[in-house]
XYZ file of C-alpha atoms in Angstrom:
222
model
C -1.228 22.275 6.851
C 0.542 19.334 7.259
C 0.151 15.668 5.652
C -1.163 14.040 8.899
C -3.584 17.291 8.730
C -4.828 16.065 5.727
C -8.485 16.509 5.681
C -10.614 14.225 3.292
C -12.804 17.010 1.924
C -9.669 18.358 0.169
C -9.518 14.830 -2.229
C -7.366 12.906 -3.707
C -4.836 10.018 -2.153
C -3.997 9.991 1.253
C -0.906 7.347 2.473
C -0.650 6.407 6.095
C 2.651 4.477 7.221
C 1.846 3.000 10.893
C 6.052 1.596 11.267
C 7.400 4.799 10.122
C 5.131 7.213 11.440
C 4.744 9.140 7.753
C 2.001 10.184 5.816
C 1.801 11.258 2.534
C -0.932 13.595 1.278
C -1.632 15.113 -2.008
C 0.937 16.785 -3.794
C 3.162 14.741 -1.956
C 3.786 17.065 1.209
C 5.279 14.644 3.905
C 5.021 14.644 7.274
C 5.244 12.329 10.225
C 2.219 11.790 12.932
C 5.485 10.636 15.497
C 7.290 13.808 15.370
C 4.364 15.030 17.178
C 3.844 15.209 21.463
C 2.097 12.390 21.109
C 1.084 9.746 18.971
C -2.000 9.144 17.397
C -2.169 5.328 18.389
C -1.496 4.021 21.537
C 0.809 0.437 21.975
C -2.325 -1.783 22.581
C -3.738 -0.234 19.235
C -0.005 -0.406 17.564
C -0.208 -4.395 18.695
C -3.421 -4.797 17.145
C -2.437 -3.646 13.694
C 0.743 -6.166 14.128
C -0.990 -8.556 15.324
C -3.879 -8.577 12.384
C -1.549 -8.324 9.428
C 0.735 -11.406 11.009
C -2.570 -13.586 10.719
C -3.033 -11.830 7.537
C 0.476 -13.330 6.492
C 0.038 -16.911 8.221
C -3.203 -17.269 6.324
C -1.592 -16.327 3.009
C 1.487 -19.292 3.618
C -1.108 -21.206 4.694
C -3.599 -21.077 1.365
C -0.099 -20.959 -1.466
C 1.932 -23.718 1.022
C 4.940 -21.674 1.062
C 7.036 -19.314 3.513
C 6.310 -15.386 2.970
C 7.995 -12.233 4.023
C 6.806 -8.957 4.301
C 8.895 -6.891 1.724
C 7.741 -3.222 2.184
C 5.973 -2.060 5.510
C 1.824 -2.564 4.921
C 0.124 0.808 4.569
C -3.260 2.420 4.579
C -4.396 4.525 1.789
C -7.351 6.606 1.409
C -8.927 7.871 -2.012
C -11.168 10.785 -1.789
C -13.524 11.476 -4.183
C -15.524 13.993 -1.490
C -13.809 17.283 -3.564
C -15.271 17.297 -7.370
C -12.691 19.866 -8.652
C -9.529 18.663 -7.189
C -6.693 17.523 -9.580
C -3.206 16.079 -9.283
C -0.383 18.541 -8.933
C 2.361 15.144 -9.250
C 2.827 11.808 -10.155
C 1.594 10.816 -6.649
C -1.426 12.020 -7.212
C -2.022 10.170 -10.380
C -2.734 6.420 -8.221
C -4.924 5.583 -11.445
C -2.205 4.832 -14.098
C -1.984 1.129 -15.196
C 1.399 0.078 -13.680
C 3.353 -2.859 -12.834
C 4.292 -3.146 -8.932
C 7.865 -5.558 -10.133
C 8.546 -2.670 -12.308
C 8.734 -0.207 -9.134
C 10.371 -3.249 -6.770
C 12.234 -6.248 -8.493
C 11.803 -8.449 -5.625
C 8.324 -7.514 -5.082
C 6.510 -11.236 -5.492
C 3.121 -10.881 -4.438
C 0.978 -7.747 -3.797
C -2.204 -7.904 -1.653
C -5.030 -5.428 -0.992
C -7.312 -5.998 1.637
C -10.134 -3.406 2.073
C -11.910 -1.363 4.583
C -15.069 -0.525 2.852
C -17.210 -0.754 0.135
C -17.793 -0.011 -3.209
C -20.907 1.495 -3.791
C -21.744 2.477 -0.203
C -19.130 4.255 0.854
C -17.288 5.470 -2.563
C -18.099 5.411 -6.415
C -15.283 4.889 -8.359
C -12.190 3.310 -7.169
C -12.598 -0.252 -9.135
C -9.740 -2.472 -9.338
C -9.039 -3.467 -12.700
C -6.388 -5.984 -14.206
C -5.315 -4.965 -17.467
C -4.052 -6.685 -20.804
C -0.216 -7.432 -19.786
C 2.274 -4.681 -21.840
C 2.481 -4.434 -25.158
C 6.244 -4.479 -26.900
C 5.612 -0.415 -26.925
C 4.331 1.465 -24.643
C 2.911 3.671 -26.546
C 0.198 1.173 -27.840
C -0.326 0.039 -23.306
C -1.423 3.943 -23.158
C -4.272 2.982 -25.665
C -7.798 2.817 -24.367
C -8.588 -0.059 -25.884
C -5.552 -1.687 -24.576
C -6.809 -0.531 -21.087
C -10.122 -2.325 -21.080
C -10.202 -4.448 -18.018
C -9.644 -8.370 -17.993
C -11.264 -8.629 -14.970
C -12.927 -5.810 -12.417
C -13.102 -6.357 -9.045
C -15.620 -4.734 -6.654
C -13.663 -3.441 -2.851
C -15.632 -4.908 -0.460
C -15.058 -4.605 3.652
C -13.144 -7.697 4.596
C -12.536 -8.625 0.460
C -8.263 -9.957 0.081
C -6.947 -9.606 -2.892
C -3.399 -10.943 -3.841
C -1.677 -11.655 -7.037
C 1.391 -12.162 -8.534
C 2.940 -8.815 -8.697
C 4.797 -9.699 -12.185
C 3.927 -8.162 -15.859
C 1.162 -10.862 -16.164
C -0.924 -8.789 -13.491
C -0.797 -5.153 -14.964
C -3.310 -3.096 -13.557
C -5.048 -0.128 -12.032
C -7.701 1.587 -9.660
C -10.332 3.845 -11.106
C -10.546 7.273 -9.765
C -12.727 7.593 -6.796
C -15.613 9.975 -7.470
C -17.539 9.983 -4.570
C -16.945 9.037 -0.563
C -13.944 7.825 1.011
C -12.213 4.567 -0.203
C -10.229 2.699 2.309
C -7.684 -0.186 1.738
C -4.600 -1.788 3.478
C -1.860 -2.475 1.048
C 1.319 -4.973 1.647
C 3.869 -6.885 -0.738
C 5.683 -10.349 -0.116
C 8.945 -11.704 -1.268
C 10.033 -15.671 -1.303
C 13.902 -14.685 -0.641
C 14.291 -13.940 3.386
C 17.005 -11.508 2.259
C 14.310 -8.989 1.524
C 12.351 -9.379 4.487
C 10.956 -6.321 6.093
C 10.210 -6.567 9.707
C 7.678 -4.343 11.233
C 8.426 -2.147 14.374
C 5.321 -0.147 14.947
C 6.732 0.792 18.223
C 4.826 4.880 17.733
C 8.351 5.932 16.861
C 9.588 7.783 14.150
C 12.017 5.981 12.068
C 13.853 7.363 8.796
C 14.960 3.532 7.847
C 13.253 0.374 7.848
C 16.259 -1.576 9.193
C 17.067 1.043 11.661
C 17.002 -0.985 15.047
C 18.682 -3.404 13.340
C 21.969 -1.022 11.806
C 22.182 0.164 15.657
C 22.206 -3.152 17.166
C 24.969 -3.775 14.926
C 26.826 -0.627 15.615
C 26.521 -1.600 19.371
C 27.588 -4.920 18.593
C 30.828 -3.860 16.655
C 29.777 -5.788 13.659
C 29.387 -2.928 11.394
């Protein structure tokens, strides 16, 4: 079976990449849905999605009065809680550790969630929760009572949530326990050297600057 095969009775996280094509599924088998005959989207669809997160992004600038850029293509990711037995086989799988995003990506700035359905109706579980920031050791962050959340916030359909994505904001999703949990992830940076742009052209593409290096090539300038 491959990752775009991968069915939501199985559990666990499910990552969907719309400008690359890839999808990662649980034990973090990767595929791509563009490799296929066909794609799964069609253009008008593919100018949809680029068309909602770039009034996702003008609405952020507009609300913090500052210029943003996209630093990491936006994503989908599905938590399944409809399989009661499954487990993680890797560190993918574990999506419920407290973490830091700036830890992962230094010029990560701001991380947003916005979701795609609703706590309570269509999942249990799946909570956001921002943590105490870390401790001097990290043996005393992996302490329950270290892990008690600040603040909990309920996924709603149509709920944005963004944040400085600095040690201040440690936190973590619950597991999912029941249902299907949808949300649409993305990251800014301030510095335009960072900036990611989106393609979503239904191609496959191994590098997120890849029209860009060619254009380049063609041009002589690299």
């Amino acid at each position: 079976m491959t990752a775009a095969e991968a069915f939501p009775s199985q559990g666990g996280p499910v990552i969907m990449d719309a400008n690359s094509g890839y999808v990662m599924k649980p034990g973090s088998l990767l595929s791509n849905m563009y490799q296929k005959d066909s794609s799964p989207f069609s253009i008008p669809q593919l100018e949809l999605y680029r068309q909602v997160i770039r009034r996702l992004k003008l609405q952020i600038e507009t609300s913090l009065h500052k210029p943003l850029y996209f630093t990491a293509p936006t994503f989908i990711a599905r938590l399944s809680g409809l399989n009661s037995t499954w487990e993680p086989s890797t560190p993918h799988d574990e999506y419920y550790h407290p973490h830091i995003d700036a830890e992962n990506t230094p010029h990560y700035e701001y991380s947003g969630l916005l979701y795609l359905s609703d706590y309570g109706i269509d999942f249990q579980g799946g909570l956001f929760h921002f943590l105490n920031p870390p401790s001097s050791s990290r043996l005393e962050d992996d302490k329950e009572d270290n892990n008690d959340p600040l603040l909990e916030i309920e996924p709603r359909r149509g709920r944005l949530l963004l944040f400085a994505s600095t040690s201040e904001n440690r936190h973590r999703v619950t597991r999912v326990t029941r249902g299907l949990r949808y949300a649409l992830s993305f990251w800014f940076t301030c510095d335009k050297q960072y900036e990611f742009r989106d393609f979503l052209d239904g191609k496959s593409h191994l590098r997120f600057r890849e029209e860009e290096e060619q254009q380049q090539q063609h041009n002589g300038i690299v």
